[in-house]
Short mmCIF file of C-alpha atoms in Angstrom, two decimals:
data_model
loop_
_atom_site.label_atom_id
_atom_site.label_comp_id
_atom_site.label_asym_id
_atom_site.label_seq_id
_atom_site.Cartn_x
_atom_site.Cartn_y
_atom_site.Cartn_z
CA UNK A 90 7.43 33.10 -26.17
CA UNK A 91 4.02 33.58 -27.76
CA UNK A 92 3.53 29.90 -28.52
CA UNK A 93 0.03 28.52 -29.03
CA UNK A 94 1.10 25.04 -27.88
CA UNK A 95 3.90 25.64 -25.35
CA UNK A 96 4.24 22.01 -24.19
CA UNK A 97 4.12 20.42 -27.65
CA UNK A 98 7.38 18.55 -28.25
CA UNK A 99 8.59 16.95 -31.45
CA UNK A 100 8.54 13.15 -31.57
CA UNK A 101 11.50 11.54 -29.83
CA UNK A 102 13.37 9.57 -32.51
CA UNK A 103 16.27 7.12 -32.06
CA UNK A 104 16.46 6.14 -35.74
CA UNK A 105 19.92 7.60 -36.40
CA UNK A 106 21.36 6.12 -33.19
CA UNK A 107 20.43 2.43 -33.59
CA UNK A 108 24.08 1.37 -33.94
CA UNK A 109 25.18 3.34 -30.89
CA UNK A 110 22.29 1.95 -28.84
CA UNK A 111 23.18 -1.63 -29.81
CA UNK A 112 26.84 -1.04 -28.98
CA UNK A 113 25.80 0.46 -25.63
CA UNK A 114 24.13 -2.84 -24.74
CA UNK A 115 20.49 -2.02 -25.43
CA UNK A 116 18.56 -5.24 -25.99
CA UNK A 117 15.15 -3.98 -27.04
CA UNK A 118 13.31 -0.89 -28.22
CA UNK A 119 9.77 0.20 -27.42
CA UNK A 120 8.13 2.00 -30.32
CA UNK A 121 5.43 4.44 -29.27
CA UNK A 122 2.14 3.36 -30.83
CA UNK A 123 -0.47 4.41 -28.30
CA UNK A 124 -3.65 5.78 -29.88
CA UNK A 125 -2.07 5.45 -33.32
CA UNK A 126 -3.60 3.97 -36.48
CA UNK A 127 -2.34 0.74 -37.97
CA UNK A 128 -0.60 2.44 -40.93
CA UNK A 129 1.57 4.30 -38.41
CA UNK A 130 2.45 1.16 -36.44
CA UNK A 131 3.13 -0.81 -39.63
CA UNK A 132 5.36 1.83 -41.23
CA UNK A 133 7.35 2.79 -38.14
CA UNK A 134 7.91 -0.80 -37.04
CA UNK A 135 8.98 -1.87 -40.54
CA UNK A 136 11.35 1.09 -40.87
CA UNK A 137 13.05 0.45 -37.52
CA UNK A 138 13.22 -3.27 -38.25
CA UNK A 139 15.12 -2.55 -41.46
CA UNK A 140 17.47 -0.19 -39.63
CA UNK A 141 18.21 -2.74 -36.89
CA UNK A 142 18.76 -5.55 -39.41
CA UNK A 143 21.06 -3.33 -41.50
CA UNK A 144 23.24 -2.65 -38.50
CA UNK A 145 23.32 -6.26 -37.27
CA UNK A 146 24.08 -7.67 -40.73
CA UNK A 147 26.30 -4.98 -42.26
CA UNK A 148 27.45 -2.88 -39.31
CA UNK A 149 26.07 0.26 -40.92
CA UNK A 150 22.97 2.44 -40.60
CA UNK A 151 20.73 3.95 -43.21
CA UNK A 152 20.03 7.68 -43.32
CA UNK A 153 16.77 7.19 -45.19
CA UNK A 154 13.98 8.76 -43.11
CA UNK A 155 11.42 9.19 -45.88
CA UNK A 156 9.04 6.48 -44.69
CA UNK A 157 8.88 7.90 -41.17
CA UNK A 158 7.88 11.30 -42.51
CA UNK A 159 4.94 9.81 -44.44
CA UNK A 160 3.00 8.83 -41.33
CA UNK A 161 1.62 10.98 -38.51
CA UNK A 162 4.39 12.95 -36.84
CA UNK A 163 5.12 16.30 -35.23
CA UNK A 164 8.64 16.50 -36.57
CA UNK A 165 11.53 14.53 -35.06
CA UNK A 166 14.13 15.21 -32.39
CA UNK A 167 17.05 13.21 -30.99
CA UNK A 168 17.88 15.83 -28.35
CA UNK A 169 17.14 13.64 -25.34
CA UNK A 170 19.71 11.14 -26.62
CA UNK A 171 22.36 13.72 -27.51
CA UNK A 172 21.73 15.91 -24.47
CA UNK A 173 21.27 19.05 -26.57
CA UNK A 174 18.13 20.32 -24.87
CA UNK A 175 16.95 23.41 -26.72
CA UNK A 176 13.94 25.27 -28.06
CA UNK A 177 14.37 23.35 -31.33
CA UNK A 178 12.68 20.39 -29.62
CA UNK A 179 9.35 22.22 -29.62
CA UNK A 180 6.92 22.52 -32.51
CA UNK A 181 3.99 24.91 -32.48
CA UNK A 182 1.75 22.50 -34.34
CA UNK A 183 -0.16 19.69 -32.62
CA UNK A 184 -1.37 18.18 -35.89
CA UNK A 185 0.18 15.87 -38.45
CA UNK A 186 3.38 17.45 -39.73
CA UNK A 187 3.84 15.04 -42.66
CA UNK A 188 2.02 17.40 -45.07
CA UNK A 189 3.41 20.67 -43.71
CA UNK A 190 6.94 19.30 -44.01
CA UNK A 191 6.68 19.04 -47.79
CA UNK A 192 6.85 22.81 -48.20
CA UNK A 193 9.87 23.07 -45.89
CA UNK A 194 11.67 20.13 -47.47
CA UNK A 195 11.29 20.76 -51.18
CA UNK A 196 10.96 24.54 -51.39
CA UNK A 197 8.01 24.55 -53.77
CA UNK A 198 8.04 27.19 -56.47
CA UNK A 199 4.29 27.49 -56.91
CA UNK A 200 0.99 26.30 -55.36
CA UNK A 201 0.38 23.80 -58.18
CA UNK A 202 3.57 21.87 -57.38
CA UNK A 203 2.66 21.81 -53.72
CA UNK A 204 -0.82 20.53 -54.52
CA UNK A 205 0.63 17.70 -56.63
CA UNK A 206 3.08 16.71 -53.89
CA UNK A 207 0.33 16.68 -51.26
CA UNK A 208 -1.82 14.52 -53.54
CA UNK A 209 1.08 12.11 -54.05
CA UNK A 210 1.61 11.84 -50.29
CA UNK A 211 -2.07 11.10 -49.68
CA UNK A 212 -1.95 8.49 -52.46
CA UNK A 213 1.05 6.93 -50.73
CA UNK A 214 -0.81 6.90 -47.39
CA UNK A 215 -3.79 5.24 -49.12
CA UNK A 216 -1.47 2.62 -50.66
CA UNK A 217 0.03 1.81 -47.26
CA UNK A 218 -3.44 1.61 -45.69
CA UNK A 219 -4.65 -0.76 -48.41
CA UNK A 220 -1.55 -2.94 -48.03
CA UNK A 221 -1.97 -3.19 -44.27
CA UNK A 222 -5.72 -3.85 -44.50
CA UNK A 223 -5.03 -6.68 -46.92
CA UNK A 224 -2.56 -8.21 -44.50
CA UNK A 225 -4.96 -7.85 -41.59
CA UNK A 226 -7.74 -9.63 -43.49
CA UNK A 227 -5.50 -12.67 -43.82
CA UNK A 228 -5.25 -12.90 -40.06
CA UNK A 229 -8.00 -14.26 -37.87
CA UNK A 230 -8.48 -14.22 -34.13
CA UNK A 231 -11.70 -16.24 -34.33
CA UNK A 232 -11.47 -19.51 -32.43
CA UNK A 233 -11.80 -22.82 -34.27
CA UNK A 234 -14.97 -24.73 -33.25
CA UNK A 235 -14.73 -28.34 -32.17
CA UNK A 236 -17.25 -30.97 -31.08
CA UNK A 237 -16.67 -33.73 -28.58
CA UNK A 238 -18.68 -36.98 -28.70
CA UNK A 239 -18.57 -38.91 -25.43
CA UNK A 240 -19.37 -42.64 -25.43
CA UNK A 241 -18.96 -45.69 -23.22
CA UNK A 242 -20.77 -48.15 -20.97
CA UNK A 243 -20.21 -49.84 -17.61
CA UNK A 244 -16.93 -51.78 -17.61
CA UNK A 245 -15.58 -50.15 -20.81
CA UNK A 246 -13.18 -47.27 -21.22
CA UNK A 247 -14.50 -43.74 -21.82
CA UNK A 248 -14.09 -42.61 -25.43
CA UNK A 249 -13.94 -38.97 -26.55
CA UNK A 250 -14.15 -38.32 -30.29
CA UNK A 251 -12.93 -34.82 -31.14
CA UNK A 252 -13.81 -33.21 -34.48
CA UNK A 253 -12.57 -29.89 -35.88
CA UNK A 254 -12.83 -28.50 -39.44
CA UNK A 255 -9.28 -29.80 -40.07
CA UNK A 256 -9.10 -33.11 -38.17
CA UNK A 257 -10.83 -35.82 -36.15
CA UNK A 258 -9.29 -38.08 -33.50
CA UNK A 259 -10.19 -40.31 -30.56
CA UNK A 260 -8.95 -40.20 -26.99
CA UNK A 261 -9.55 -42.94 -24.40
CA UNK A 262 -9.45 -43.16 -20.63
CA UNK A 263 -6.92 -45.47 -18.96
CA UNK A 264 -9.48 -46.93 -16.53
CA UNK A 265 -13.00 -48.25 -17.07
CA UNK A 266 -16.35 -46.65 -16.31
CA UNK A 267 -17.96 -47.64 -12.99
CA UNK A 268 -21.50 -47.54 -11.58
CA UNK A 269 -20.47 -45.71 -8.43
CA UNK A 270 -18.12 -42.89 -7.53
CA UNK A 271 -17.86 -39.27 -6.35
CA UNK A 272 -19.76 -37.42 -9.07
CA UNK A 273 -21.89 -38.86 -11.87
CA UNK A 274 -20.84 -38.15 -15.45
CA UNK A 275 -23.16 -35.42 -16.67
CA UNK A 276 -22.77 -32.50 -19.07
CA UNK A 277 -21.84 -30.04 -16.32
CA UNK A 278 -19.18 -32.42 -14.93
CA UNK A 279 -17.57 -32.99 -18.32
CA UNK A 280 -17.65 -29.34 -19.37
CA UNK A 281 -16.06 -28.29 -16.08
CA UNK A 282 -13.13 -30.67 -16.73
CA UNK A 283 -12.75 -29.86 -20.43
CA UNK A 284 -13.41 -26.10 -20.49
CA UNK A 285 -9.66 -25.31 -20.46
CA UNK A 286 -9.80 -26.13 -24.19
CA UNK A 287 -11.60 -22.78 -24.61
CA UNK A 288 -8.44 -21.02 -23.43
CA UNK A 289 -6.64 -22.09 -26.63
CA UNK A 290 -7.28 -21.28 -30.30
CA UNK A 291 -10.21 -23.70 -30.16
CA UNK A 292 -13.64 -23.46 -28.59
CA UNK A 293 -16.04 -26.26 -27.65
CA UNK A 294 -19.16 -25.83 -29.78
CA UNK A 295 -20.92 -29.01 -28.57
CA UNK A 296 -20.52 -31.98 -26.25
CA UNK A 297 -22.61 -34.96 -27.45
CA UNK A 298 -23.33 -37.50 -24.67
CA UNK A 299 -25.95 -39.64 -26.42
CA UNK A 300 -23.52 -42.57 -26.64
CA UNK A 301 -22.82 -42.58 -22.90
CA UNK A 302 -24.72 -44.95 -20.61
CA UNK A 303 -26.66 -43.75 -17.58
CA UNK A 304 -25.39 -43.59 -13.99
CA UNK A 305 -21.67 -43.89 -14.81
CA UNK A 306 -18.65 -42.61 -12.92
CA UNK A 307 -14.93 -42.16 -13.56
CA UNK A 308 -12.11 -40.61 -11.52
CA UNK A 309 -11.51 -36.88 -11.95
CA UNK A 310 -7.86 -37.51 -12.77
CA UNK A 311 -8.96 -39.59 -15.78
CA UNK A 312 -10.95 -36.65 -17.15
CA UNK A 313 -7.91 -34.43 -16.60
CA UNK A 314 -5.75 -36.90 -18.56
CA UNK A 315 -8.29 -36.91 -21.42
CA UNK A 316 -8.28 -33.12 -21.48
CA UNK A 317 -4.48 -33.01 -21.58
CA UNK A 318 -4.34 -35.56 -24.43
CA UNK A 319 -6.87 -33.53 -26.43
CA UNK A 320 -4.83 -30.37 -25.88
CA UNK A 321 -1.64 -32.17 -26.89
CA UNK A 322 -3.11 -33.35 -30.22
CA UNK A 323 -4.58 -29.90 -30.93
CA UNK A 324 -1.11 -28.46 -30.26
CA UNK A 325 0.55 -30.54 -33.03
CA UNK A 326 1.22 -33.37 -30.56
CA UNK A 327 3.36 -31.15 -28.36
CA UNK A 328 2.88 -31.34 -24.62
CA UNK A 329 1.56 -28.05 -23.21
CA UNK A 330 3.66 -26.29 -20.61
CA UNK A 331 1.60 -25.73 -17.49
CA UNK A 332 1.18 -22.09 -16.44
CA UNK A 333 3.27 -20.85 -13.55
CA UNK A 334 1.11 -20.46 -10.46
CA UNK A 335 2.43 -18.01 -7.93
CA UNK A 336 1.95 -19.06 -4.35
CA UNK A 337 -0.19 -16.71 -2.34
CA UNK A 338 1.45 -14.10 -0.14
CA UNK A 339 0.64 -14.88 3.48
CA UNK A 340 -0.33 -12.39 6.15
CA UNK A 341 2.36 -11.78 8.73
CA UNK A 342 1.83 -12.81 12.32
CA UNK A 343 3.36 -9.58 13.58
CA UNK A 344 1.35 -7.46 16.00
CA UNK A 345 -0.64 -4.63 14.44
CA UNK A 346 1.34 -1.43 14.22
CA UNK A 347 0.55 1.98 15.61
CA UNK A 348 0.99 4.42 12.77
CA UNK A 349 3.18 7.45 13.21
CA UNK A 350 3.64 10.70 11.33
CA UNK A 351 6.30 11.24 8.66
CA UNK A 352 7.16 14.63 7.16
CA UNK A 353 8.76 15.60 3.86
CA UNK A 354 10.77 18.82 3.65
CA UNK A 355 13.01 20.16 0.89
CA UNK A 356 14.94 23.05 2.43
CA UNK A 357 16.99 23.93 5.49
CA UNK A 358 14.41 26.62 6.36
CA UNK A 359 11.68 23.98 6.53
CA UNK A 360 13.59 22.12 9.23
CA UNK A 361 13.91 25.30 11.29
CA UNK A 362 10.14 25.80 11.16
CA UNK A 363 9.28 22.31 12.31
CA UNK A 364 8.15 21.75 15.90
CA UNK A 365 9.89 19.16 18.03
CA UNK A 366 8.55 15.84 16.81
CA UNK A 367 9.27 12.12 16.86
CA UNK A 368 8.07 11.88 13.26
CA UNK A 369 10.26 10.57 10.47
CA UNK A 370 11.74 13.59 8.65
CA UNK A 371 12.51 12.99 4.98
CA UNK A 372 14.63 15.61 3.22
CA UNK A 373 14.13 15.72 -0.57
CA UNK A 374 17.48 16.23 -2.25
CA UNK A 375 17.75 18.07 -5.58
CA UNK A 376 18.47 16.18 -8.82
CA UNK A 377 21.84 17.94 -8.98
CA UNK A 378 23.92 18.15 -5.81
CA UNK A 379 26.98 19.72 -7.43
CA UNK A 380 26.53 23.37 -6.44
CA UNK A 381 25.61 22.88 -2.77
CA UNK A 382 27.35 19.55 -2.20
CA UNK A 383 29.58 20.56 0.73
CA UNK A 384 26.79 22.48 2.49
CA UNK A 385 24.36 19.55 2.15
CA UNK A 386 26.91 17.02 3.38
CA UNK A 387 27.68 19.18 6.45
CA UNK A 388 23.96 19.75 7.04
CA UNK A 389 23.21 16.01 7.11
CA UNK A 390 26.19 15.29 9.34
CA UNK A 391 24.84 17.84 11.82
CA UNK A 392 21.31 16.39 11.56
CA UNK A 393 21.81 12.59 11.67
CA UNK A 394 18.07 12.00 12.22
CA UNK A 395 17.31 13.41 8.76
CA UNK A 396 16.55 10.77 6.12
CA UNK A 397 17.82 11.73 2.63
CA UNK A 398 15.31 11.31 -0.21
CA UNK A 399 16.76 10.86 -3.72
CA UNK A 400 14.57 11.95 -6.66
CA UNK A 401 13.68 9.81 -9.67
CA UNK A 402 15.72 11.64 -12.31
CA UNK A 403 19.46 11.75 -11.61
CA UNK A 404 21.51 11.80 -14.83
CA UNK A 405 25.18 11.76 -15.82
CA UNK A 406 27.59 13.55 -13.49
CA UNK A 407 24.75 14.27 -11.08
CA UNK A 408 24.49 10.54 -10.44
CA UNK A 409 28.17 10.38 -9.47
CA UNK A 410 27.66 13.33 -7.08
CA UNK A 411 24.73 11.43 -5.53
CA UNK A 412 26.92 8.37 -4.98
CA UNK A 413 29.61 10.54 -3.43
CA UNK A 414 27.00 12.09 -1.14
CA UNK A 415 26.10 8.62 0.12
CA UNK A 416 29.79 7.81 0.69
CA UNK A 417 30.38 11.04 2.66
CA UNK A 418 27.19 11.04 4.76
CA UNK A 419 26.87 7.27 5.31
CA UNK A 420 23.14 7.45 6.09
CA UNK A 421 21.63 4.60 8.08
CA UNK A 422 18.42 4.89 6.05
CA UNK A 423 17.45 6.58 2.79
CA UNK A 424 14.45 6.92 0.48
CA UNK A 425 15.01 6.32 -3.24
CA UNK A 426 12.73 7.14 -6.14
CA UNK A 427 15.72 6.31 -8.36
CA UNK A 428 16.36 2.61 -8.97
CA UNK A 429 20.11 3.13 -9.42
CA UNK A 430 20.40 4.72 -5.98
CA UNK A 431 18.23 1.95 -4.55
CA UNK A 432 20.54 -0.71 -5.98
CA UNK A 433 23.60 1.14 -4.72
CA UNK A 434 22.09 1.21 -1.21
CA UNK A 435 21.42 -2.52 -1.49
CA UNK A 436 25.05 -3.22 -2.47
CA UNK A 437 26.38 -1.06 0.38
CA UNK A 438 24.07 -2.64 2.96
CA UNK A 439 22.23 0.63 3.62
CA UNK A 440 18.60 0.30 4.65
CA UNK A 441 16.39 1.93 2.02
CA UNK A 442 12.74 2.70 1.36
CA UNK A 443 11.18 2.53 -2.11
CA UNK A 444 9.60 5.92 -2.82
CA UNK A 445 6.23 6.71 -4.40
CA UNK A 446 7.70 6.78 -7.93
CA UNK A 447 8.15 3.01 -7.74
CA UNK A 448 4.33 3.05 -7.98
CA UNK A 449 3.95 -0.20 -6.03
CA UNK A 450 0.49 -1.74 -6.24
CA UNK A 451 0.69 -5.39 -5.11
CA UNK A 452 2.07 -7.66 -2.43
CA UNK A 453 4.48 -9.52 -4.72
CA UNK A 454 6.41 -6.33 -5.52
CA UNK A 455 6.83 -5.59 -1.82
CA UNK A 456 8.05 -9.12 -1.14
CA UNK A 457 10.46 -8.93 -4.10
CA UNK A 458 12.01 -5.68 -2.88
CA UNK A 459 12.47 -7.09 0.60
CA UNK A 460 13.80 -10.55 -0.30
CA UNK A 461 15.93 -9.71 -3.35
CA UNK A 462 17.02 -6.09 -2.71
CA UNK A 463 16.93 -5.88 1.09
CA UNK A 464 14.46 -2.97 1.12
CA UNK A 465 13.41 -1.89 4.62
CA UNK A 466 10.09 -0.49 3.46
CA UNK A 467 8.10 1.09 0.65
CA UNK A 468 5.45 3.63 -0.23
CA UNK A 469 2.23 2.25 -1.65
CA UNK A 470 0.96 3.95 -4.78
CA UNK A 471 -1.65 6.68 -4.36
CA UNK A 472 -3.29 5.46 -7.56
CA UNK A 473 -4.88 2.34 -6.07
CA UNK A 474 -8.27 2.32 -4.35
CA UNK A 475 -9.17 1.46 -0.77
CA UNK A 476 -10.43 -1.98 -1.87
CA UNK A 477 -7.19 -2.69 -3.72
CA UNK A 478 -5.14 -1.57 -0.71
CA UNK A 479 -7.09 -3.89 1.58
CA UNK A 480 -5.72 -6.84 -0.39
CA UNK A 481 -2.10 -5.86 0.29
CA UNK A 482 -0.13 -8.21 2.54
CA UNK A 483 2.87 -6.61 4.19
CA UNK A 484 6.04 -8.73 4.39
CA UNK A 485 7.33 -9.50 7.85
CA UNK A 486 9.78 -6.93 9.19
CA UNK A 487 8.87 -4.51 6.39
CA UNK A 488 7.55 -0.96 6.80
CA UNK A 489 4.71 0.48 4.73
CA UNK A 490 4.29 4.21 4.07
CA UNK A 491 1.43 6.15 2.50
CA UNK A 492 1.30 9.83 1.58
CA UNK A 493 -1.88 11.49 2.81
CA UNK A 494 -1.00 15.07 1.80
CA UNK A 495 1.14 16.18 -1.14
CA UNK A 496 1.17 18.24 -4.36
CA UNK A 497 0.28 16.07 -7.36
CA UNK A 498 3.43 15.73 -9.48
CA UNK A 499 2.37 15.02 -13.06
CA UNK A 500 5.64 15.25 -14.94
CA UNK A 501 9.34 15.95 -14.56
CA UNK A 502 11.24 16.93 -17.70
CA UNK A 503 14.78 17.98 -18.62
CA UNK A 504 13.29 20.33 -21.19
CA UNK A 505 12.97 24.03 -20.35
CA UNK A 506 9.27 24.74 -20.02
CA UNK A 507 9.97 28.26 -18.75
CA UNK A 508 11.33 29.19 -22.19
CA UNK A 509 7.99 28.37 -23.80
CA UNK A 510 5.79 29.82 -21.08
CA UNK A 511 7.66 32.85 -19.70
CA UNK A 512 10.28 33.46 -22.33
CA UNK A 513 14.01 33.09 -21.75
CA UNK A 514 17.01 34.57 -23.52
CA UNK A 515 18.84 31.23 -23.58
CA UNK A 516 18.31 29.02 -26.60
CA UNK A 517 19.69 25.84 -25.02
CA UNK A 518 19.64 24.27 -21.56
CA UNK A 519 23.06 24.08 -19.93
CA UNK A 520 24.46 23.06 -16.56
CA UNK A 521 23.82 26.48 -15.04
CA UNK A 522 20.12 26.23 -15.94
CA UNK A 523 19.71 23.15 -13.75
CA UNK A 524 21.85 24.57 -10.95
CA UNK A 525 20.71 28.19 -10.79
CA UNK A 526 17.37 28.74 -12.53
CA UNK A 527 14.46 29.27 -10.18
CA UNK A 528 11.10 30.11 -11.75
CA UNK A 529 7.46 29.24 -11.35
CA UNK A 530 4.48 29.79 -13.59
CA UNK A 531 1.17 28.25 -14.52
CA UNK A 532 -0.55 27.15 -17.68
CA UNK A 533 -4.29 26.72 -18.28
CA UNK A 534 -5.71 24.16 -20.69
CA UNK A 535 -8.74 24.59 -22.94
CA UNK A 536 -11.00 23.21 -20.19
CA UNK A 537 -9.95 26.01 -17.87
CA UNK A 538 -7.87 23.77 -15.58
CA UNK A 539 -4.56 25.25 -14.45
CA UNK A 540 -1.29 23.39 -13.91
CA UNK A 541 1.70 24.69 -12.01
CA UNK A 542 5.16 24.77 -13.60
CA UNK A 543 7.94 24.76 -11.02
CA UNK A 544 11.69 25.12 -11.60
CA UNK A 545 13.77 25.18 -8.42
CA UNK A 546 17.55 25.31 -8.07
CA UNK A 547 19.21 21.96 -8.70
CA UNK A 548 16.04 20.42 -10.13
CA UNK A 549 14.39 19.95 -13.50
CA UNK A 550 11.09 21.46 -14.56
CA UNK A 551 8.05 19.89 -12.95
CA UNK A 552 4.36 20.15 -13.72
CA UNK A 553 1.88 19.83 -10.87
CA UNK A 554 -1.87 19.31 -10.75
CA UNK A 555 -4.07 22.24 -9.88
CA UNK A 556 -4.83 20.96 -6.35
CA UNK A 557 -3.01 19.12 -3.57
CA UNK A 558 -4.06 15.57 -2.72
CA UNK A 559 -5.50 15.07 0.77
CA UNK A 560 -6.62 11.66 2.00
CA UNK A 561 -7.82 11.55 5.60
CA UNK A 562 -10.10 8.54 4.99
CA UNK A 563 -7.29 6.01 4.87
CA UNK A 564 -6.19 6.88 8.40
CA UNK A 565 -9.60 5.77 9.65
CA UNK A 566 -9.90 2.85 7.22
CA UNK A 567 -6.47 1.19 7.49
CA UNK A 568 -4.26 2.86 10.07
CA UNK A 569 -2.93 -0.48 11.37
CA UNK A 570 -1.59 -1.50 7.94
CA UNK A 571 0.81 1.43 7.66
CA UNK A 572 3.84 2.22 9.79
CA UNK A 573 3.66 5.89 8.87
CA UNK A 574 1.42 8.35 7.09
CA UNK A 575 3.37 10.99 5.21
CA UNK A 576 2.76 14.73 4.92
CA UNK A 577 4.65 16.67 2.23
CA UNK A 578 5.46 20.24 3.31
CA UNK A 579 7.27 21.17 0.08
CA UNK A 580 6.37 24.69 -0.97
CA UNK A 581 4.53 24.10 -4.25
CA UNK A 582 1.90 26.65 -5.23
CA UNK A 583 -1.46 25.24 -6.33
CA UNK A 584 -5.10 26.26 -5.91
CA UNK A 585 -4.99 24.60 -2.49
CA UNK A 586 -4.73 27.08 0.37
CA UNK A 587 -3.52 26.26 3.88
CA UNK A 588 -5.01 28.57 6.51
CA UNK A 589 -2.58 27.76 9.34
CA UNK A 590 1.19 27.70 9.71
CA UNK A 591 3.21 24.49 9.31
CA UNK A 592 3.47 23.85 13.05
CA UNK A 593 -0.30 23.95 13.48
CA UNK A 594 -0.75 21.89 10.33
CA UNK A 595 1.52 19.12 11.58
CA UNK A 596 -0.22 19.18 14.96
CA UNK A 597 -3.56 18.55 13.25
CA UNK A 598 -2.13 15.66 11.23
CA UNK A 599 -0.54 14.17 14.35
CA UNK A 600 -3.88 14.34 16.15
CA UNK A 601 -5.59 12.67 13.17
CA UNK A 602 -3.10 9.80 13.14
CA UNK A 603 -3.40 9.35 16.91
CA UNK A 604 -7.09 8.57 16.43
CA UNK A 605 -8.96 11.84 16.88
CA UNK A 606 -11.58 11.54 14.13
CA UNK A 607 -12.73 15.15 14.48
CA UNK A 608 -9.38 16.32 13.13
CA UNK A 609 -10.23 14.94 9.67
CA UNK A 610 -13.04 17.46 9.36
CA UNK A 611 -10.81 20.18 10.76
CA UNK A 612 -8.08 19.43 8.22
CA UNK A 613 -10.50 19.71 5.30
CA UNK A 614 -11.52 23.13 6.60
CA UNK A 615 -8.00 24.49 6.92
CA UNK A 616 -6.78 22.84 3.66
CA UNK A 617 -8.99 23.53 0.64
CA UNK A 618 -9.69 22.77 -2.13
CA UNK A 619 -8.12 19.30 -2.41
CA UNK A 620 -8.55 16.12 -4.44
CA UNK A 621 -8.57 12.39 -3.60
CA UNK A 622 -9.90 10.65 -6.71
CA UNK A 623 -7.52 7.68 -6.77
CA UNK A 624 -8.60 6.35 -3.37
CA UNK A 625 -12.16 5.84 -4.55
CA UNK A 626 -11.60 5.02 -8.22
CA UNK A 627 -8.30 3.11 -8.25
CA UNK A 628 -6.76 1.55 -11.36
#
């Protein structure tokens, strides 16, 4: 469509829908403030706070948007909330729209009036900045220094005199000092027991031990009691609540597993091209099942070994079709990137696997899914490094999966990216767009890196990285941790070229997983170029 910034969307704004959101049961709002200046955060937060309070107190909303338009913005859109997905959501201007909007809003008659209005807006921005800076100066995150004077002799109690700029008080031990014990009272011993004070708003600036006799001992629990009394007084004589300590996740005593191959396909044709295999076969379903519902249900009934894979974004009526698909097919196992589908499987007693979009990175999340939601297994995130993966402890009776070859999905959006990139006669996305549109394109950023835009039937627009991810190292490093290594055969065009057919490709991966190290080098020759940054860098 001749746009200079084809992926530049207006800011998503819920301001006019606060009342509807509250009535719908929304309990909290996240206001986007990443990489924003404090005047933005201050103004937007204050404006939304007023809107929320107005609704809660009076049952009515304000239509006054003026304050929001005074801070950095790219124009506003509520289309994702209303479902009216159209070209009006885009703005061909990546910079601050607050100034440009003045001309559109007020219809200036001459340049002098525009100049005055711009000057007034900048003056208003300066006033807000000054007001916020003044408020910030009144806040302090500097810790308050305190000194502790320790005194006592053999047979007496230990005394700790604590002094801060605002107060001074004494704390005593419950037992007396002795001339023998486990560890002599020295500076290092005392600081070790009292250093938790530094985790509060206070910091120990000095510990004076001149008043303490030589060669004295006291039980560790007495020092802990003194520390807790000091913390209580510093906290306005309120007892501190101890932090919750999670118990460690134990390694299972199960025998080490022999990894197997798992394959992802997304079309009936892909299944026909597969060789006979004992690998798991995951079939990625579209976001919308409506058009091909009967055909897909029959297909899965004829292929009971297929494992349905539900995508992350399933909205509105499409979600009901997905639930009906589960009712008709009655799969014994499914993969869910969508938490609603996962919970539905849990309620129905269907074994389910948490897909890669759960982005699981620690042992507690795996244990939670197993114990509270009856998950049969999960994919580990491809964003964590080999060292981070080594710390993972797999729950007993739980399967772990890891994708070693796949296109890098960067974003899925309901918006029509094809309209901006290729041009499209439609002005608004409708049901037929999701069901029938099938296009692919690419876009190159200012650094010369290309990204693939893919729109397939039944799915939303997706943006992919310029290369496939290929990780053969993990098979050698940690094959016994994973029940299956996954290969995605979805037809997504990137810079990565595969020099053999899918049957030969799967044979090479099967050989790699069976322990033939030479196949790693062979795979990198027949699949190139690829990326694998996350495995080394992690998060």
